[in-house]
mmCIF file of C-alpha atoms in Angstrom:
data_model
loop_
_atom_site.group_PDB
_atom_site.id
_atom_site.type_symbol
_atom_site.label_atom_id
_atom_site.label_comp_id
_atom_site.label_asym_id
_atom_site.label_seq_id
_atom_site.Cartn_x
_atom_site.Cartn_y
_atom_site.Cartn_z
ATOM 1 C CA UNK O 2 144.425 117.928 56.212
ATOM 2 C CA UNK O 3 147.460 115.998 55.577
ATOM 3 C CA UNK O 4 148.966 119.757 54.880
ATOM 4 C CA UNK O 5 147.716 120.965 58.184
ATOM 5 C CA UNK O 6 149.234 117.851 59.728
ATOM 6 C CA UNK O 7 152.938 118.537 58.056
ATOM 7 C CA UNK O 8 152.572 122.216 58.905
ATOM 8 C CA UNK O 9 152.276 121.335 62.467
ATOM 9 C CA UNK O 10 154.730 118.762 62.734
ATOM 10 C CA UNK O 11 157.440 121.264 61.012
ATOM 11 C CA UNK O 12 155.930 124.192 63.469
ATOM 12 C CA UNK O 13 158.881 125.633 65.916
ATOM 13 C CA UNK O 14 156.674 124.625 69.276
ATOM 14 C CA UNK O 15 156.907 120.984 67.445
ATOM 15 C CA UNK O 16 160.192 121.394 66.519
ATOM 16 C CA UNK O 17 161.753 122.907 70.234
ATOM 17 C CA UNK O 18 159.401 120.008 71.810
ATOM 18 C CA UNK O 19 161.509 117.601 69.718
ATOM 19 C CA UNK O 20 164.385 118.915 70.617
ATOM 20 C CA UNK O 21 163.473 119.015 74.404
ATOM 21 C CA UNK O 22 162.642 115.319 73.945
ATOM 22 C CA UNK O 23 166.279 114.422 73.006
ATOM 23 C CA UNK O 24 167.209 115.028 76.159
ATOM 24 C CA UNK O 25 164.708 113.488 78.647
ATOM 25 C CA UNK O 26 162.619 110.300 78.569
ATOM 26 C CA UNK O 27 159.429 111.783 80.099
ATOM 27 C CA UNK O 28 158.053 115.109 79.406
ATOM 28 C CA UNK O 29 154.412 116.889 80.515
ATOM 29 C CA UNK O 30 152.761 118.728 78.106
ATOM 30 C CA UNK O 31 149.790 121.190 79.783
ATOM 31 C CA UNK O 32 146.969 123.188 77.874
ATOM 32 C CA UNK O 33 146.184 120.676 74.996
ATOM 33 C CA UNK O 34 142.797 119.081 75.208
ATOM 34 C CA UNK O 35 140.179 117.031 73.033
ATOM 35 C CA UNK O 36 140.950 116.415 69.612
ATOM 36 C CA UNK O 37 143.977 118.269 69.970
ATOM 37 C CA UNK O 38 145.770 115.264 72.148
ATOM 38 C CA UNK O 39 145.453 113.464 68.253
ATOM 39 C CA UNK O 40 146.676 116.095 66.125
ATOM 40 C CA UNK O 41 150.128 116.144 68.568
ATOM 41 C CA UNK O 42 150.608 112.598 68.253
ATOM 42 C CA UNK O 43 150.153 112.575 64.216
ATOM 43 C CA UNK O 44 152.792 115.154 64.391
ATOM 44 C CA UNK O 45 155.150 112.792 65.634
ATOM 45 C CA UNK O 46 154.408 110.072 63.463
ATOM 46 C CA UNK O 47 156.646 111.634 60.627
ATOM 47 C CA UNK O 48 159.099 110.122 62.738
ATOM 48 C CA UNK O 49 158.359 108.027 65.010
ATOM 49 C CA UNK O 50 155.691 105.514 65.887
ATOM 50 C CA UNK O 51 153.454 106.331 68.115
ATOM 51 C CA UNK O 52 152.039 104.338 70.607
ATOM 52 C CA UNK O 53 148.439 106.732 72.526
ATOM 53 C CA UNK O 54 147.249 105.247 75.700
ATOM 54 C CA UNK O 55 143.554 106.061 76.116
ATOM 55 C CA UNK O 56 141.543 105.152 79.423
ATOM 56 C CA UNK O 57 138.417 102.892 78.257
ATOM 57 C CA UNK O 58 136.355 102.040 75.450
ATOM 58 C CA UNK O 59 134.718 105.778 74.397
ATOM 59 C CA UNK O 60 137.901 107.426 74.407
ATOM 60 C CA UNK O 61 139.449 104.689 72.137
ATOM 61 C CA UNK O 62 136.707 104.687 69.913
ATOM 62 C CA UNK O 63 136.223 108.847 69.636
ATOM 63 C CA UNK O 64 140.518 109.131 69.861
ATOM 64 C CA UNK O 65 140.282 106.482 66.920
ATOM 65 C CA UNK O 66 138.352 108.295 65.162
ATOM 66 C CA UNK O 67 140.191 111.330 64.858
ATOM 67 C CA UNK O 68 143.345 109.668 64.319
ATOM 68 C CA UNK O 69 141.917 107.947 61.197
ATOM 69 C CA UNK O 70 140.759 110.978 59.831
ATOM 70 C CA UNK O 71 143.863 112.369 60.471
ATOM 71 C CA UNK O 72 146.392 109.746 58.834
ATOM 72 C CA UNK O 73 143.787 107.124 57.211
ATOM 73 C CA UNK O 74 143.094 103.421 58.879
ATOM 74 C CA UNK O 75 146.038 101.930 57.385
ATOM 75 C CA UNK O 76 148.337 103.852 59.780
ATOM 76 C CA UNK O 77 145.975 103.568 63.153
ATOM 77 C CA UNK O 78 145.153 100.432 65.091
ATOM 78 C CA UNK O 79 143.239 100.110 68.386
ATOM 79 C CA UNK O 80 144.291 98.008 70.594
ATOM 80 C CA UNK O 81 142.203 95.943 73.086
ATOM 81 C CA UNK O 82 141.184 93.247 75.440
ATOM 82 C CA UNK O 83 140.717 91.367 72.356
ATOM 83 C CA UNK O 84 144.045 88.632 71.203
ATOM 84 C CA UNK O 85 143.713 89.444 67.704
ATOM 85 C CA UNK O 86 143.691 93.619 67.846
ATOM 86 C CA UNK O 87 147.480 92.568 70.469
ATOM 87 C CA UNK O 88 148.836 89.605 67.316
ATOM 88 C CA UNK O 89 147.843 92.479 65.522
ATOM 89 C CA UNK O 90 149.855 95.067 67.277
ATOM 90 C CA UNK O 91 152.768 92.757 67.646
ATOM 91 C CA UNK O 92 153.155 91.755 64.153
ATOM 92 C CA UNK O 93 153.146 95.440 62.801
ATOM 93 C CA UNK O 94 155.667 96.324 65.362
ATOM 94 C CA UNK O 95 158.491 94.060 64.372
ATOM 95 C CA UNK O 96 157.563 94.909 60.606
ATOM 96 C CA UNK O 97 159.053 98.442 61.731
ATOM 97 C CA UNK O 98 155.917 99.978 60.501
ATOM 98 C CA UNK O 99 155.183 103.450 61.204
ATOM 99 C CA UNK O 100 152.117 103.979 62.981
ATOM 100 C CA UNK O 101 149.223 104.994 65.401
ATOM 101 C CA UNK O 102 148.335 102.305 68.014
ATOM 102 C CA UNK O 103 145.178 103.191 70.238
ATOM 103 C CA UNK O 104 145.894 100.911 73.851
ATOM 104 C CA UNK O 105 143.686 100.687 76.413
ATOM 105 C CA UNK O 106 145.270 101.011 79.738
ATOM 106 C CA UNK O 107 143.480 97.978 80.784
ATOM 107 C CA UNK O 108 146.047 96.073 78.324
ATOM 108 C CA UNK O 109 149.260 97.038 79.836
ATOM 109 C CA UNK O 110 148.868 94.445 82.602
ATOM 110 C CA UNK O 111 148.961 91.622 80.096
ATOM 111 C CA UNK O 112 152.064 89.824 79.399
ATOM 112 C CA UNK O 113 154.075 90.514 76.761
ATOM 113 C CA UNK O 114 154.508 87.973 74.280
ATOM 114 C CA UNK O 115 157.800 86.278 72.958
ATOM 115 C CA UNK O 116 157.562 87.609 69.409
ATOM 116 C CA UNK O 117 159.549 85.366 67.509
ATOM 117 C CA UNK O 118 156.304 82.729 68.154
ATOM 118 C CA UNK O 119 154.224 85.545 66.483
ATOM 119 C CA UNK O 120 156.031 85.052 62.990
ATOM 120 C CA UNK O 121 154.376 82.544 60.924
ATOM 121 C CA UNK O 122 151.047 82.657 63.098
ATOM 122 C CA UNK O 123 148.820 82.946 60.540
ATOM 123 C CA UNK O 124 147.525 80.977 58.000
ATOM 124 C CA UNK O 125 147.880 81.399 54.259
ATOM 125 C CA UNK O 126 146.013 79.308 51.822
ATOM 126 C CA UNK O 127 146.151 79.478 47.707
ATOM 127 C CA UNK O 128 144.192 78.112 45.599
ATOM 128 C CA UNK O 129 146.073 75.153 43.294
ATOM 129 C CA UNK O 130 148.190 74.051 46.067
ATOM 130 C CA UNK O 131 148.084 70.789 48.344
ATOM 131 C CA UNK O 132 147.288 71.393 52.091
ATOM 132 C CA UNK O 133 145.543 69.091 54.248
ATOM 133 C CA UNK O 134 141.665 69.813 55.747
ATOM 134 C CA UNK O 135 142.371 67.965 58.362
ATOM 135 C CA UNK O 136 145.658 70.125 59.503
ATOM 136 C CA UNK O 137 143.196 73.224 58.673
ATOM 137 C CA UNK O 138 140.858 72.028 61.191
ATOM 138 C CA UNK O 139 143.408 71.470 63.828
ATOM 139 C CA UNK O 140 144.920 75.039 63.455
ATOM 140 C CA UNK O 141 141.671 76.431 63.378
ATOM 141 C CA UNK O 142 140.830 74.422 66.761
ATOM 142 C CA UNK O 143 144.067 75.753 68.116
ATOM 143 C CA UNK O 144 143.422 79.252 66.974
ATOM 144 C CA UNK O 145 140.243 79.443 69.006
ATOM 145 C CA UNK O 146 137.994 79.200 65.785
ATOM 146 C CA UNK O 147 134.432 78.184 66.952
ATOM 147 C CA UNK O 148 133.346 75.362 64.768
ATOM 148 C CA UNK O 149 129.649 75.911 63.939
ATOM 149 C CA UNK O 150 126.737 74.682 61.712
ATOM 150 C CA UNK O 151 126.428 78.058 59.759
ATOM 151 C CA UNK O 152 129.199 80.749 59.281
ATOM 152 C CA UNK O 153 127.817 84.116 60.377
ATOM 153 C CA UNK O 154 130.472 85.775 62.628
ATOM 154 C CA UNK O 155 133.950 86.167 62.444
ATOM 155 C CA UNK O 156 135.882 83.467 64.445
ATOM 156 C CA UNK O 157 133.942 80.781 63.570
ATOM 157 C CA UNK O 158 133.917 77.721 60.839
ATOM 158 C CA UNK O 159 131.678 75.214 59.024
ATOM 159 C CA UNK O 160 132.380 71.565 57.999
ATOM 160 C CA UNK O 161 130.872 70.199 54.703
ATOM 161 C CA UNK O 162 132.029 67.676 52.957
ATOM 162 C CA UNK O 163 134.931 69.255 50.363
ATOM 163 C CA UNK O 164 134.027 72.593 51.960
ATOM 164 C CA UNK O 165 135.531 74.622 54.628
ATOM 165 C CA UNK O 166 133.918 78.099 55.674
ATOM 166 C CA UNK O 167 135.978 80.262 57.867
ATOM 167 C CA UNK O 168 135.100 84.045 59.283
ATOM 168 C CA UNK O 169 138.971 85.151 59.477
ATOM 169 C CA UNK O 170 139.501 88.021 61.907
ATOM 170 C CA UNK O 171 140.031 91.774 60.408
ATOM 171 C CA UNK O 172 138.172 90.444 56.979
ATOM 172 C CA UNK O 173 134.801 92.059 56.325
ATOM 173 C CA UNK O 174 133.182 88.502 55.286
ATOM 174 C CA UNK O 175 133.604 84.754 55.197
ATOM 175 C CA UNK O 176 135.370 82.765 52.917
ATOM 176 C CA UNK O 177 134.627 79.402 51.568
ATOM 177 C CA UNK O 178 137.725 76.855 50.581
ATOM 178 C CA UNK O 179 136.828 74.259 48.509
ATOM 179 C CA UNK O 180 138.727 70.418 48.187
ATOM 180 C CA UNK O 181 139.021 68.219 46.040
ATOM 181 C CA UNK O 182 140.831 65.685 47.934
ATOM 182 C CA UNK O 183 144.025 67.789 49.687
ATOM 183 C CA UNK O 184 144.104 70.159 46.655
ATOM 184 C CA UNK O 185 141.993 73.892 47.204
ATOM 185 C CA UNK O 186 140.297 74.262 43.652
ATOM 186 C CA UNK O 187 138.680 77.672 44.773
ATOM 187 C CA UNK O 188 138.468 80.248 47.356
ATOM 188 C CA UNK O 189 135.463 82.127 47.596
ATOM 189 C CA UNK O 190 134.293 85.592 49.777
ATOM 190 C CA UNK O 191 130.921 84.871 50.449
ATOM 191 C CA UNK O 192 127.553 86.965 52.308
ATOM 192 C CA UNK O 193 127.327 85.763 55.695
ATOM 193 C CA UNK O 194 123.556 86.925 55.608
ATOM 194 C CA UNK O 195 122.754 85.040 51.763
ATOM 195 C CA UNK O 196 125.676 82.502 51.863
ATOM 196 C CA UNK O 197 125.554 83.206 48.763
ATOM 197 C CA UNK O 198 129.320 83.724 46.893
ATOM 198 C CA UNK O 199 130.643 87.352 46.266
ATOM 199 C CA UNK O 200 134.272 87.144 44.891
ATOM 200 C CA UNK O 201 136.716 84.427 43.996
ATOM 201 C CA UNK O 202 140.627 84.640 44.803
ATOM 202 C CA UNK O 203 143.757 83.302 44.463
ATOM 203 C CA UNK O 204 144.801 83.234 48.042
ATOM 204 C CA UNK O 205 143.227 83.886 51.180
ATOM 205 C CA UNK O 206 145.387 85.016 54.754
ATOM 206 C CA UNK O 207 143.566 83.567 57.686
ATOM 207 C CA UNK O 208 144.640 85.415 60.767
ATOM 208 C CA UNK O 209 145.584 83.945 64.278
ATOM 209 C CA UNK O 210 143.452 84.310 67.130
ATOM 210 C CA UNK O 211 145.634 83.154 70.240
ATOM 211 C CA UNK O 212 148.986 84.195 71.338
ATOM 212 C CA UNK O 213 150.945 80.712 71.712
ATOM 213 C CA UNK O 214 153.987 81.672 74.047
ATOM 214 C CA UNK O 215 153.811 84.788 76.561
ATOM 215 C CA UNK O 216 156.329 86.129 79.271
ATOM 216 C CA UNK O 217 156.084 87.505 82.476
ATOM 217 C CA UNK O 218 156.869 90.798 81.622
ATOM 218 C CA UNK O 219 154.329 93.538 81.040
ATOM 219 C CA UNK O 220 152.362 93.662 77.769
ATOM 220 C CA UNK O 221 154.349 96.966 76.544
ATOM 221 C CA UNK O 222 157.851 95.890 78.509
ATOM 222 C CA UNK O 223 159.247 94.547 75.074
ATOM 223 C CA UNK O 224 158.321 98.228 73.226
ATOM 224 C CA UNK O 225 161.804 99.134 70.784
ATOM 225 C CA UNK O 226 162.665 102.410 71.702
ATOM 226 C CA UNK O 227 161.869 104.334 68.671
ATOM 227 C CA UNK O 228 157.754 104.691 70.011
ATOM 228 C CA UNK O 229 157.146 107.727 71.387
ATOM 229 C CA UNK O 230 153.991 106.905 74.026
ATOM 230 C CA UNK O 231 151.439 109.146 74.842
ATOM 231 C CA UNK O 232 149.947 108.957 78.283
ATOM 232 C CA UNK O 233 147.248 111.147 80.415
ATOM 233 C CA UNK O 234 147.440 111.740 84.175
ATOM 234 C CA UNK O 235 144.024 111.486 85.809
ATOM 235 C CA UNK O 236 144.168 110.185 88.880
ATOM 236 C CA UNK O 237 146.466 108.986 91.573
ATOM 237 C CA UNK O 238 145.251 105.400 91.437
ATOM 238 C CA UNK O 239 146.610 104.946 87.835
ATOM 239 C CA UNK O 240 150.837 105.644 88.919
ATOM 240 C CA UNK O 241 150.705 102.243 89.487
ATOM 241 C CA UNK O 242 149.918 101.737 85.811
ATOM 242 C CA UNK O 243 152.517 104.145 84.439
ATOM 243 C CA UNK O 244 155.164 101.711 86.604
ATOM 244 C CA UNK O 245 154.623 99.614 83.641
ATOM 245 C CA UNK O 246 155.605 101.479 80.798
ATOM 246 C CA UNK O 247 158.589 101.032 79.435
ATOM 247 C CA UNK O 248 161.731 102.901 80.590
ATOM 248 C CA UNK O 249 163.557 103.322 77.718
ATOM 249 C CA UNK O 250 161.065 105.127 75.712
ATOM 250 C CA UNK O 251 159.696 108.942 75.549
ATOM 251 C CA UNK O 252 157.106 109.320 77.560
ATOM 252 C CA UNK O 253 154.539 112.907 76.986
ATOM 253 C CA UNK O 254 152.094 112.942 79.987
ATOM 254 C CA UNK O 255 148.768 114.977 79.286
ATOM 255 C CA UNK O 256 149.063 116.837 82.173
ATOM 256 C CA UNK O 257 146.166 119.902 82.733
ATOM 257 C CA UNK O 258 147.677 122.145 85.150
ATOM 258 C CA UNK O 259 150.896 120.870 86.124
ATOM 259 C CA UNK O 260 152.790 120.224 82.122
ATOM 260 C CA UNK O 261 156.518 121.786 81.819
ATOM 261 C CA UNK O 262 155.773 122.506 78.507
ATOM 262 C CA UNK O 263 152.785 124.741 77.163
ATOM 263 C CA UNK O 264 150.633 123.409 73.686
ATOM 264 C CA UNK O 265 148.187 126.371 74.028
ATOM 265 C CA UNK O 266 148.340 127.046 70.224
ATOM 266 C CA UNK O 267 146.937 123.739 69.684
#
């Protein structure tokens, strides 16, 4: 696949597209459809991020999907109404990654954030070292971290005694940090079904779960210039939307009928 993938993105259509692209911002693309939408966009990501705007919750989820068989999760990410999938999206963007991001167009009206608040947002904790439970259990308040009886989702954490449980965001279980006094003596993954203890570690990254500082300009206003974004015309009511894209960046519209440029071989 990953063949297929660098065969396409080398292909002349890709290649005269590119060029094409050079020259002006927006450009419609016509007679690409389904699955096909994905495979364009991982053709650009040998150079360029890539930033696909999808309509609701199925297409993200089925456009996902494809672009993680495609490329592999570690280069997609699907954003949504959620804080922690937008931290998420933020922090990966000023680490000049190169990647997929999935956005639902219901995110573009959010404000953007000021990203030098998003550096240092989350929290890293080794064991051996001196830090506070009580300055854990602040951040965690301030993070939006439900504090509960029993850890069993993520988002939430436990009080007991030497013991803190937390369900960090984007891990796939709970960890348990224990004290003795300020010092962490162990760090444990544990089964959020058993409790029981699955795998000790050295350090642990819990991740942020509010934005602390936002502007009042649109959530993708603040986009460098080096994303190319991906964007589908469907209906009149959504030009509104597109207002909020950012200027300085390519912009290919899906376009049916009406594209300059013809995919058919797609």
């Amino acid at each position: 696949m990953k063949e297929l993938v660098r065969l396409l993105a080398h292909s002349p259509a890709v290649t005269a597209f590119l060029k094409i692209l050079k020259t002006k911002k927006s450009i419609s693309v016509k007679n690409i459809f389904g699955s096909a939408k994905s495979l364009l966009a991982v053709c650009f990501l040998e150079n360029h991020p890539v930033v696909l705007i999808v309509k609701d919750e199925i297409d993200l989820e089925e456009g996902l999907e494809e672009i993680r068989f495609l490329v592999g999760a570690e280069k997609s990410i699907a954003v949504t109404d959620e804080v922690t999938t937008q931290i998420e999206f933020w922090q990966r963007v000023t680490s000049q990654e190169r990647f997929i991001a999935m956005i639902k167009k219901a995110v573009l009206v959010l404000p953007a954030p000021k990203l030098e608040q998003l550096k240092g947002l989350n929290l890293q904790l080794t064991q051996g070292k001196v830090f506070s439970r009580n300055e854990i259990l602040i951040w965690l308040d301030k993070q939006n971290y439900e504090r509960v009886d029993l850890v069993t989702e993520p988002g939430e954490f436990a009080l007991r005694g030497g013991i803190i449980d937390i369900f960090p965001e984007k891990l796939a279980n709970p960890v348990r940090i224990e004290f003795f006094g300020d010092e962490i003596v162990s760090i444990r993954y544990f089964d959020a079904l058993t409790q029981r203890s699955i795998e000790a570690v050295v350090t642990v990254e819990i991740a942020g779960r509010k934005i602390p500082v936002t502007t009042d300009r649109p959530f993708l206003s603040i986009l460098p210039n080096h994303f190319v974004i991906f964007w589908e015309n469907e209906n009149e009511s959504e030009l509104q939307l597109k207002d909020l894209l950012p200027a300085q960046n390519p912009i290919i519209v899906f376009d049916p009928t009406e594209g300059e440029f013809d995919f058919n071989f797609l």
